[in-house]
PDB file of C-alpha atoms in Angstrom:
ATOM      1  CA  UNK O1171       6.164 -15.462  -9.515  1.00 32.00           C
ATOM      2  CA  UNK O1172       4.142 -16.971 -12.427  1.00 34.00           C
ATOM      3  CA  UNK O1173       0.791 -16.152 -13.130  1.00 37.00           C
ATOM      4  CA  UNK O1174      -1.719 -17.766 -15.285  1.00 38.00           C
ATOM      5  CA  UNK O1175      -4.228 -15.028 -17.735  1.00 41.00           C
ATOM      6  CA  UNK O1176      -7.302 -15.918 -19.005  1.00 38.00           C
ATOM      7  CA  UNK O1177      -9.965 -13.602 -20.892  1.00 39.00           C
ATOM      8  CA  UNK O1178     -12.425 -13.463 -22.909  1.00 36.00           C
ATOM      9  CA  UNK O1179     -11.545 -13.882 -26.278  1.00 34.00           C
ATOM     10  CA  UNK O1180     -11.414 -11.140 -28.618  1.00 34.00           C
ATOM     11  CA  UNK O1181     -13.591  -8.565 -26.402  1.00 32.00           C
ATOM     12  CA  UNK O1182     -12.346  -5.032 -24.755  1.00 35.00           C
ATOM     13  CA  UNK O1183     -12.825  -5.643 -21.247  1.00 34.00           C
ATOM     14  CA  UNK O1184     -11.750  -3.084 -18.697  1.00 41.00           C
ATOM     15  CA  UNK O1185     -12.478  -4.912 -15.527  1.00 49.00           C
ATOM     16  CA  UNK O1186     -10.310  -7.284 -13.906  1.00 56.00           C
ATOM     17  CA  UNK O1187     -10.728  -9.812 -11.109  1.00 65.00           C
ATOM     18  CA  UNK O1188      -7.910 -10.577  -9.152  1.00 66.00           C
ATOM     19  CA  UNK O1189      -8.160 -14.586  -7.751  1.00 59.00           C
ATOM     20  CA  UNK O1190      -6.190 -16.079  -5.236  1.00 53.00           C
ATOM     21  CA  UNK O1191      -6.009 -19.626  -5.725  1.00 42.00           C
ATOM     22  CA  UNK O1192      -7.497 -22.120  -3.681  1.00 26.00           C
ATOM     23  CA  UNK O1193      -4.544 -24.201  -2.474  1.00 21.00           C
ATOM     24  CA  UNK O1194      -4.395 -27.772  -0.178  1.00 20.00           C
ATOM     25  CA  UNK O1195      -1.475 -26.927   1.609  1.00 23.00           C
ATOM     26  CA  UNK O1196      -0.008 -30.512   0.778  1.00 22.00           C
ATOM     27  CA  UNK O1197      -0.359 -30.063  -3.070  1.00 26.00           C
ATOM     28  CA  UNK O1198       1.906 -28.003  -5.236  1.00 29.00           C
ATOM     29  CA  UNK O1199      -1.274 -27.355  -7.809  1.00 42.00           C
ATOM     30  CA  UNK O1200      -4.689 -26.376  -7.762  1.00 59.00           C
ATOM     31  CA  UNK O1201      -7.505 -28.586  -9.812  1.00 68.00           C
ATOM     32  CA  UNK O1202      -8.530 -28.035 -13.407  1.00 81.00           C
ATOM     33  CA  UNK O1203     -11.821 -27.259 -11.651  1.00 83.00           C
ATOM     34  CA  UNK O1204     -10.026 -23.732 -10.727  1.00 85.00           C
ATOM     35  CA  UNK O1205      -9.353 -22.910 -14.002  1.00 84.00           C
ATOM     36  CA  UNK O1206     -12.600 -24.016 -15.897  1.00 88.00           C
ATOM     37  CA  UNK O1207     -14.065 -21.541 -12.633  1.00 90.00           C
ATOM     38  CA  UNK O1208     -11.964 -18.822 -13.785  1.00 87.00           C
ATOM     39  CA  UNK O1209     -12.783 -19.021 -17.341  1.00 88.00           C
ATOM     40  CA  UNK O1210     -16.623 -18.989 -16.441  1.00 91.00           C
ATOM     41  CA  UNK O1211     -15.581 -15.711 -15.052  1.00 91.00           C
ATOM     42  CA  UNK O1212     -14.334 -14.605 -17.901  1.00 88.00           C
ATOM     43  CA  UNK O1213     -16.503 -14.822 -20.509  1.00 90.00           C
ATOM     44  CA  UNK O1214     -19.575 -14.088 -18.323  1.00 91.00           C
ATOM     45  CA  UNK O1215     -18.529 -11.876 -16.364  1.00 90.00           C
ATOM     46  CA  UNK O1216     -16.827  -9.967 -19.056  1.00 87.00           C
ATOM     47  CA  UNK O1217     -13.555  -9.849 -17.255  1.00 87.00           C
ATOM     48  CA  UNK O1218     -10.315 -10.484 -17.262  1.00 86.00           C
ATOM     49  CA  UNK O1219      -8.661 -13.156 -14.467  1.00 87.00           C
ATOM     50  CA  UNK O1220      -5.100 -13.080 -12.916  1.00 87.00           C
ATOM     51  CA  UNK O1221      -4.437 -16.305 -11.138  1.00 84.00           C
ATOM     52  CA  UNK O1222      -1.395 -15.805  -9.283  1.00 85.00           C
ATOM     53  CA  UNK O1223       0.885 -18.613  -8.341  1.00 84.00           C
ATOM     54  CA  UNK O1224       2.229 -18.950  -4.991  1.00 90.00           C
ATOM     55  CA  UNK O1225       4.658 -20.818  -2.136  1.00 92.00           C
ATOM     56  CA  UNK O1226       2.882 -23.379  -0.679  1.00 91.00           C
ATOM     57  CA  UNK O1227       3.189 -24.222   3.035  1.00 92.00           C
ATOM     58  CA  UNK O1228       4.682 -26.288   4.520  1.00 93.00           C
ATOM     59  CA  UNK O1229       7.946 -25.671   2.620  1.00 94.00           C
ATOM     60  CA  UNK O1230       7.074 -22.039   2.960  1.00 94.00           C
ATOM     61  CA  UNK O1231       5.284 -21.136   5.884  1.00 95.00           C
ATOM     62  CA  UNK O1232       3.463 -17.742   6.741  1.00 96.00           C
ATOM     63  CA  UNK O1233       3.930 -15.235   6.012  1.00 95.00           C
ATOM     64  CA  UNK O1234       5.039 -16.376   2.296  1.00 95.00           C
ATOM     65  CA  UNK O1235       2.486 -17.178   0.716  1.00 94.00           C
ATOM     66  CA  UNK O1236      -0.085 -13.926   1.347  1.00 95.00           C
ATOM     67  CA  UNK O1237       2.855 -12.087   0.679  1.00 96.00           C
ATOM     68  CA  UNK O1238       3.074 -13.738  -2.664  1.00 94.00           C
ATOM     69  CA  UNK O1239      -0.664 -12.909  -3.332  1.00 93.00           C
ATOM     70  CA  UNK O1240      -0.392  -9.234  -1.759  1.00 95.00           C
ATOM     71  CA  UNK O1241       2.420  -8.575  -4.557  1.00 94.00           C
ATOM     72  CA  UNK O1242       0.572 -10.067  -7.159  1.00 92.00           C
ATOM     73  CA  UNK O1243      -2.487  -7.858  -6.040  1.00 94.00           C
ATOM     74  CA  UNK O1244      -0.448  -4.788  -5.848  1.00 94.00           C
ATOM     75  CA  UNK O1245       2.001  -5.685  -8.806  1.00 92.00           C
ATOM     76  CA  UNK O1246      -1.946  -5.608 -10.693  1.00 91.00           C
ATOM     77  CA  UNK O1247      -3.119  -2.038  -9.379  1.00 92.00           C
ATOM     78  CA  UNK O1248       0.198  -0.367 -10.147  1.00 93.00           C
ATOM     79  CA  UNK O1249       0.372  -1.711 -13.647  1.00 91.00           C
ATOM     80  CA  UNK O1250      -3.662  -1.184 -14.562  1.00 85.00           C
ATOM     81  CA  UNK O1251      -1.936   1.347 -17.413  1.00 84.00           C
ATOM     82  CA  UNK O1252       0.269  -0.810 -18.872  1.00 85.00           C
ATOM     83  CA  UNK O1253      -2.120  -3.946 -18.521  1.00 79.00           C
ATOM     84  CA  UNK O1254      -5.070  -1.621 -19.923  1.00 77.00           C
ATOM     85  CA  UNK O1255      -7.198  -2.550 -17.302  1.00 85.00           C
ATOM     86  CA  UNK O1256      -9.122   0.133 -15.119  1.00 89.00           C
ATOM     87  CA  UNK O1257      -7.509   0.019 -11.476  1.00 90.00           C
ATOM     88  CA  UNK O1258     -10.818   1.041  -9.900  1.00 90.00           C
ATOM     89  CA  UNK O1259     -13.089  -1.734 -10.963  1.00 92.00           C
ATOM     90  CA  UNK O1260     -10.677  -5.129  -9.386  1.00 93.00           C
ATOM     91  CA  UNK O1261     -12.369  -7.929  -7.308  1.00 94.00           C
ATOM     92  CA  UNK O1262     -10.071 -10.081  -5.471  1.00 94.00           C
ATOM     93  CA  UNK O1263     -11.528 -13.234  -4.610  1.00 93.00           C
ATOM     94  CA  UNK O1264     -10.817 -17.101  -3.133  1.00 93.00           C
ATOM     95  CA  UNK O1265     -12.126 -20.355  -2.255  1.00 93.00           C
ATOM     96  CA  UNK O1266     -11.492 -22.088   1.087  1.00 94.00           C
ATOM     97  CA  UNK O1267      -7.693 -21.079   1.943  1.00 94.00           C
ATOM     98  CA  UNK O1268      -7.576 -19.024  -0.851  1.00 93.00           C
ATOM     99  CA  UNK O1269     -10.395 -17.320   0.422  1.00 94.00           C
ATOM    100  CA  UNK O1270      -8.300 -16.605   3.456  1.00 96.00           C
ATOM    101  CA  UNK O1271      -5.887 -15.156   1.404  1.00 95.00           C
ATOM    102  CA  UNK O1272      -7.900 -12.753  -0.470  1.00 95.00           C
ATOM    103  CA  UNK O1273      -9.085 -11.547   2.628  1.00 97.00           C
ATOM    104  CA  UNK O1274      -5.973 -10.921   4.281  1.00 97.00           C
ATOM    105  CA  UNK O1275      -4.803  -9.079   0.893  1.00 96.00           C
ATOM    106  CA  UNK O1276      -7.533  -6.623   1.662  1.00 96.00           C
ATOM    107  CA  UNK O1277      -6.384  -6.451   5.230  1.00 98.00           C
ATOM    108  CA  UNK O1278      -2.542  -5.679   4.184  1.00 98.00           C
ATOM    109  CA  UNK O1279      -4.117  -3.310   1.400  1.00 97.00           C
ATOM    110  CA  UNK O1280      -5.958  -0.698   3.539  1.00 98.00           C
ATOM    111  CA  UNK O1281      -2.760  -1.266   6.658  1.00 98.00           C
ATOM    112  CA  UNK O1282       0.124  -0.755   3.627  1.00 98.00           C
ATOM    113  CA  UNK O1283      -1.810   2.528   1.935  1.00 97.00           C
ATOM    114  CA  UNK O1284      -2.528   0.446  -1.422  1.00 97.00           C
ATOM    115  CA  UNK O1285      -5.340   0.794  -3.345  1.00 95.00           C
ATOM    116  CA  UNK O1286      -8.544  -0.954  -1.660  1.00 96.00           C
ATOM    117  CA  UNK O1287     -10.405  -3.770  -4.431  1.00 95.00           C
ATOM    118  CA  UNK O1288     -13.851  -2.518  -5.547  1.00 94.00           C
ATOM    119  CA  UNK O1289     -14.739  -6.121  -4.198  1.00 95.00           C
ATOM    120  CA  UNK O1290     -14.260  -9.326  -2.060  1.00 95.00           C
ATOM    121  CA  UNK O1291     -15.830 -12.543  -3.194  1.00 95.00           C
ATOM    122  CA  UNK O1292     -14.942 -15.589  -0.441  1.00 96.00           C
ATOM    123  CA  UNK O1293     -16.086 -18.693  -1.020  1.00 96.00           C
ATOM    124  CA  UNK O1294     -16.128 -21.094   2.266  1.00 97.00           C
ATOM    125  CA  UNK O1295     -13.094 -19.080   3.547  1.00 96.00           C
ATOM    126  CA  UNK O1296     -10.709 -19.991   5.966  1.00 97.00           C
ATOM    127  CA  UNK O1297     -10.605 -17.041   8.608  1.00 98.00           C
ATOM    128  CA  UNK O1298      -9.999 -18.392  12.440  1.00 98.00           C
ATOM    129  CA  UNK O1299      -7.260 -19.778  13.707  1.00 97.00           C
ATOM    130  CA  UNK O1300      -8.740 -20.636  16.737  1.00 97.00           C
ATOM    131  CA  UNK O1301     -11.427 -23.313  15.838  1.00 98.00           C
ATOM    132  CA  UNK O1302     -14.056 -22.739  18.351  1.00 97.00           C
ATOM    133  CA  UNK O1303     -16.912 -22.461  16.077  1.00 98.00           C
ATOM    134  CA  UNK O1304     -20.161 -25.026  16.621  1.00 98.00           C
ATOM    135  CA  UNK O1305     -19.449 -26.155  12.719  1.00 98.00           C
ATOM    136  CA  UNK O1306     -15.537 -26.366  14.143  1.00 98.00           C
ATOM    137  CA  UNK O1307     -16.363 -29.525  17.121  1.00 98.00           C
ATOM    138  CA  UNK O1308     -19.555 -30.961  14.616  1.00 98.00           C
ATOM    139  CA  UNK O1309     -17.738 -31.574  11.085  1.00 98.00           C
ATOM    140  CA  UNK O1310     -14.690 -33.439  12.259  1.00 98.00           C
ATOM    141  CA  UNK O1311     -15.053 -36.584   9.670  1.00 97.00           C
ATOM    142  CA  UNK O1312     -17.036 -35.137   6.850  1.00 96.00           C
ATOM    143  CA  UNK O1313     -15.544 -35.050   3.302  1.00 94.00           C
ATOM    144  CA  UNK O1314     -12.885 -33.343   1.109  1.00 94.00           C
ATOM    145  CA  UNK O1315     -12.480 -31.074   4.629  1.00 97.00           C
ATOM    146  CA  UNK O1316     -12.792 -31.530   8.305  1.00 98.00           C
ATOM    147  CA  UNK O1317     -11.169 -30.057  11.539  1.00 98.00           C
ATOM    148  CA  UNK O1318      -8.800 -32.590  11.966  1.00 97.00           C
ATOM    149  CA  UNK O1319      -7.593 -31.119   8.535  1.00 97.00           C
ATOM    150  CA  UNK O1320      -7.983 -27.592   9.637  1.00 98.00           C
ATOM    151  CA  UNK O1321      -5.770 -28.495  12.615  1.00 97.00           C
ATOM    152  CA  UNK O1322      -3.038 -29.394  10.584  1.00 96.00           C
ATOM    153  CA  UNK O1323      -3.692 -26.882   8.044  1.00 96.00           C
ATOM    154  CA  UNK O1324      -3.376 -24.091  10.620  1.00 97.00           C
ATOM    155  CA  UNK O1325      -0.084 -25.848  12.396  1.00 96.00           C
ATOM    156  CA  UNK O1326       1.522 -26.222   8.577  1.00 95.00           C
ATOM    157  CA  UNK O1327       0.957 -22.917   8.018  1.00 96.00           C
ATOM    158  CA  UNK O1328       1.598 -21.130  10.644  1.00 96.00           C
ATOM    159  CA  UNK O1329       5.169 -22.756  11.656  1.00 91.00           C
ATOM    160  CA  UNK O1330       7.256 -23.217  14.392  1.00 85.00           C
ATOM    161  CA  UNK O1331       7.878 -19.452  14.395  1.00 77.00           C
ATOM    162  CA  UNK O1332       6.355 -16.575  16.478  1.00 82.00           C
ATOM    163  CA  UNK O1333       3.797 -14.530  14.305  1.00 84.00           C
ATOM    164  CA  UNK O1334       3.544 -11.036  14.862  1.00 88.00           C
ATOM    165  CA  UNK O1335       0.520  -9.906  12.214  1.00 94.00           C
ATOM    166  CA  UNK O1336      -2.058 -12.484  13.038  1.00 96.00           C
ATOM    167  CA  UNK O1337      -4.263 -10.879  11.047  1.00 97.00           C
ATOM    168  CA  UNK O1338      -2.515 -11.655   7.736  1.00 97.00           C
ATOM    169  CA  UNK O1339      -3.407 -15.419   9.255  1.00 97.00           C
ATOM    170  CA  UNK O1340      -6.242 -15.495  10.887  1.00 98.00           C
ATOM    171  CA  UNK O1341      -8.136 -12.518   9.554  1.00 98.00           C
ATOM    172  CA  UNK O1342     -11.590 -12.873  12.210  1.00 98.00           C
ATOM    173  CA  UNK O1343      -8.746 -11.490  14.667  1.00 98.00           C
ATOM    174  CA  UNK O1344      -8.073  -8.308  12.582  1.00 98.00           C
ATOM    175  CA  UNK O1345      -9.301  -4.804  14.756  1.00 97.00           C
ATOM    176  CA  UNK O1346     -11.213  -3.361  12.524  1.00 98.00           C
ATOM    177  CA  UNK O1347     -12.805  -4.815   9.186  1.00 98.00           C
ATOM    178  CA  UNK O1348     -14.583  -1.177   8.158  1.00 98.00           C
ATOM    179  CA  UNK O1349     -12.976  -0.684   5.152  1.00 98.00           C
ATOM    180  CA  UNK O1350     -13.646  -3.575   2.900  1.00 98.00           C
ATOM    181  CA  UNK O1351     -15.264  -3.053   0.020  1.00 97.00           C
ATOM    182  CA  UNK O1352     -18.744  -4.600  -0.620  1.00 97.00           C
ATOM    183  CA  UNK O1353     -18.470  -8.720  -0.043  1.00 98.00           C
ATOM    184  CA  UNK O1354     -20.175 -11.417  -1.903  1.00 97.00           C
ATOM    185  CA  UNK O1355     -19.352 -14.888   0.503  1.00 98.00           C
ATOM    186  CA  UNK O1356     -20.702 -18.438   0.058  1.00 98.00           C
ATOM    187  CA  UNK O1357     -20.452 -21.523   3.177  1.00 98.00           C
ATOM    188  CA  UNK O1358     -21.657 -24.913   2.595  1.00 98.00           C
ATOM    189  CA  UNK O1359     -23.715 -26.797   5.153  1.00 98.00           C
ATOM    190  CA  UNK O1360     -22.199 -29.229   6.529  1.00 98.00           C
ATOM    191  CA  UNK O1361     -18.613 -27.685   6.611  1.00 98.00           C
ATOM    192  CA  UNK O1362     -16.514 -27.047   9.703  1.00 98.00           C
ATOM    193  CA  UNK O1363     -15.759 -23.862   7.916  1.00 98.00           C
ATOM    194  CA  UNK O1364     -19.735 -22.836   7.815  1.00 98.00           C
ATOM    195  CA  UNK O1365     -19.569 -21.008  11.362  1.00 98.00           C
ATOM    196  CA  UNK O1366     -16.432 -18.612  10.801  1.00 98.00           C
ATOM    197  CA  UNK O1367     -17.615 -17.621   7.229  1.00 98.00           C
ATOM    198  CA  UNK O1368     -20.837 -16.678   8.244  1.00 98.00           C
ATOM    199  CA  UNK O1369     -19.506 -14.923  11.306  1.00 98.00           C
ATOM    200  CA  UNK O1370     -16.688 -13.340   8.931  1.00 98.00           C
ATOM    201  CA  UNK O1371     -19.192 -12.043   6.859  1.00 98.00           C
ATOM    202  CA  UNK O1372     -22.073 -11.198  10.008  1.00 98.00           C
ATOM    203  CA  UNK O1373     -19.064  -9.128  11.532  1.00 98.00           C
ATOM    204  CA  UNK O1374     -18.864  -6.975   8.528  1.00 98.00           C
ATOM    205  CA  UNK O1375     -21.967  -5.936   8.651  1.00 98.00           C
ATOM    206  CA  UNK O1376     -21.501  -5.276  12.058  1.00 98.00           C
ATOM    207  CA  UNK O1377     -18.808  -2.889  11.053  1.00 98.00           C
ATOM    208  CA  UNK O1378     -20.883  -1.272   8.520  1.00 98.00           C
ATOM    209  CA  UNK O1379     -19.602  -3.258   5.250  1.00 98.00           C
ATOM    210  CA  UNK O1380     -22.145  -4.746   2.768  1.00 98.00           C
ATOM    211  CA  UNK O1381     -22.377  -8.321   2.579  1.00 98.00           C
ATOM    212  CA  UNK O1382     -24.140 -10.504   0.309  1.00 98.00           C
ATOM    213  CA  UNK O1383     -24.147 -13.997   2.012  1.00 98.00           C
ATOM    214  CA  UNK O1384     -25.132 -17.724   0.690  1.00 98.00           C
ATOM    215  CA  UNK O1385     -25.523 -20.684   2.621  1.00 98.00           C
ATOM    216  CA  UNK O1386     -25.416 -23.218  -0.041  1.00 97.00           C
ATOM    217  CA  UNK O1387     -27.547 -26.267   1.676  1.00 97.00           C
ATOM    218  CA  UNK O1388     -27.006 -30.224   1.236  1.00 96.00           C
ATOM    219  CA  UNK O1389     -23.292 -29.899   0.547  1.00 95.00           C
ATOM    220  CA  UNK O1390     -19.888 -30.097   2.290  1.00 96.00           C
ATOM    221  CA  UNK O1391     -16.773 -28.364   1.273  1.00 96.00           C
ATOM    222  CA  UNK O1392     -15.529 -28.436  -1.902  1.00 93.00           C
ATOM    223  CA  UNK O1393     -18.784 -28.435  -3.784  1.00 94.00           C
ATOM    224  CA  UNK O1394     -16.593 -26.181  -6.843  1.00 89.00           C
ATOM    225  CA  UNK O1395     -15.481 -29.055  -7.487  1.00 88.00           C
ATOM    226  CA  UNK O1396     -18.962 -30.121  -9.510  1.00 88.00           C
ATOM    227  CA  UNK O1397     -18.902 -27.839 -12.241  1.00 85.00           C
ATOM    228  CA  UNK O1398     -21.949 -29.492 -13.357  1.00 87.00           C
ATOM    229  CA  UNK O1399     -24.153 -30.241 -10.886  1.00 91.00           C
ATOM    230  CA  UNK O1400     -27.256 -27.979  -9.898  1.00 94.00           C
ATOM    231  CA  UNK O1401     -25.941 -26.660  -6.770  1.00 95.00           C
ATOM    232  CA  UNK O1402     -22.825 -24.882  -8.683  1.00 95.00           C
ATOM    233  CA  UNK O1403     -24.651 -24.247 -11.806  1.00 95.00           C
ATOM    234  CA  UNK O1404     -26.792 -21.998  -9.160  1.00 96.00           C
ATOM    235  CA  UNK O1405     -23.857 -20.138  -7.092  1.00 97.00           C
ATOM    236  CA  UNK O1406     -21.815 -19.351 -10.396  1.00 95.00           C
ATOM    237  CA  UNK O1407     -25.258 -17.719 -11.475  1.00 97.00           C
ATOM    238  CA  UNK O1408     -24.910 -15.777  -8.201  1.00 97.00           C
ATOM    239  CA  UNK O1409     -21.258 -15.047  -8.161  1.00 96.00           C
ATOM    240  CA  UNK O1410     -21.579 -13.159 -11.803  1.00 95.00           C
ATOM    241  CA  UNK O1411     -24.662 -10.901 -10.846  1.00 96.00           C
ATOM    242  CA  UNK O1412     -22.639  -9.649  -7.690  1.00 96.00           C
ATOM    243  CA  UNK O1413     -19.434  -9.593 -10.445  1.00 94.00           C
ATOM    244  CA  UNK O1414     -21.131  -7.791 -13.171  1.00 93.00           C
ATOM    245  CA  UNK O1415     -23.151  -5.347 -10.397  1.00 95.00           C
ATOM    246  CA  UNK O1416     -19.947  -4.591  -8.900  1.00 94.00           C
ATOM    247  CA  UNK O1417     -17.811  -3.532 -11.718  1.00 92.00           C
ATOM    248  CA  UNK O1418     -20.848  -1.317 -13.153  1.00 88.00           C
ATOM    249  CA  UNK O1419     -21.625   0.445 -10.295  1.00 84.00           C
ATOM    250  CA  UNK O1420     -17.945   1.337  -9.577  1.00 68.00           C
ATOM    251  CA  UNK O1421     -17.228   2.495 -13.330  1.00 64.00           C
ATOM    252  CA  UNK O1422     -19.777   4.947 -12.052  1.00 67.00           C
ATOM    253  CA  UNK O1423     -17.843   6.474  -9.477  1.00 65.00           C
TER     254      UNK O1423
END
């Protein structure tokens, strides 16, 4: 597996974000947007950014690709030493499938005994497979992402096979949720993703996690996309206070 690593230049950082890609399951590469994103993590989040590559569905279906990410994830905690990164103070994160990804990661983590990331950052995730959400039957023709799309997102990735750990999927379907780590999560308005996010993040709480949640208004899906524009200028200022709070407060544990 190829990865891509980006830091800050010249500086002696010791914490490390881990980032599963974002990923349109019919496209073999992620925009330069993702990249310019996890630079701006970088340098002001004083970290350090492992952008693992993965198989993309439909040529591999799941379970490939989160088991792609999970190795990257735990290939990264079992190397901190050699890396000279601190193992403790890691923050795996992902937008929109990606942000499924990173959840199920943490999911796999705490079922496979591996060490649990200080924090989860999901941005418009992806996290029911079932669809029945309000923002599900209302956003089925808005831009960059619908639920037509979903649909044949879900039916790409999933395969013609029987899955047996639906919760590496569709991660709203997991039995417990209790032990992730403090989550930072963003949904757009008018997204068909908006319901399951929020209710992803509302059913932590439920089980006792602490959430940080965003509804970014007047945008659909994909708003990452512009870098420049006030709306993302505003979560990126967001994203590095919960970043920079996170890996302080564990270096004090």
């Amino acid at each position: 597996m190829q990865s891509a690593q980006m830091e800050a230049g010249g500086m002696d950082i010791s914490e490390r974000e881990v980032r599963i890609r974002s990923s349109y399951i019919s496209m073999a590469a992620v925009s330069g947007a993702h990249y310019r994103i996890a630079r701006e993590y970088a340098r002001l989040a004083r970290c350090r950014v492992v952008f693992p590559d993965y198989r993309l569905a439909p040529d591999y279906p799941f379970p490939v690709p989160v088991e792609d990410c999970y190795q990257a994830y735990a290939w990264t905690v079992r190397n901190a030493e050699k890396l000279g990164i601190d193992s403790s103070r890691i923050v795996i994160a992902g937008d929109s499938t990606g942000g499924n990804l990173a959840a199920a990661v943490t999911i796999m983590a705490a079922e496979r005994g591996e060490r649990l990331p200080a924090g989860s950052m999901l941005i418009y995730p992806v996290t029911d497979r079932r669809m029945e959400s309000e923002s599900m039957k209302r956003y089925t023709d808005t831009p960059v992402w619908n639920s037509r799309l979903s649909e044949m997102m879900w039916k790409a990735y999933l395969g013609p096979s029987t899955v047996t750990d639906i919760s590496h999927a569709s991660v709203m379907e997991a039995e417990r949720l209790d032990f992730f780590p403090e989550t930072y999560a963003e949904v757009a308005e008018f997204d068909c993703l908006h319901d399951e996010g929020a209710g992803f993040a509302e059913r932590l709480r439920r089980e006792g996690v602490a959430v940080e949640l965003h509804e970014e208004k007047g945008c659909c899906h994909g708003y990452e996309m512009a870098l420049r524009g006030s709306i993302m200028r505003n979560a990126m200022e967001k994203r590095i206070r919960y970043l920079t709070r996170i890996f302080s407060s564990a270096s004090q544990k």
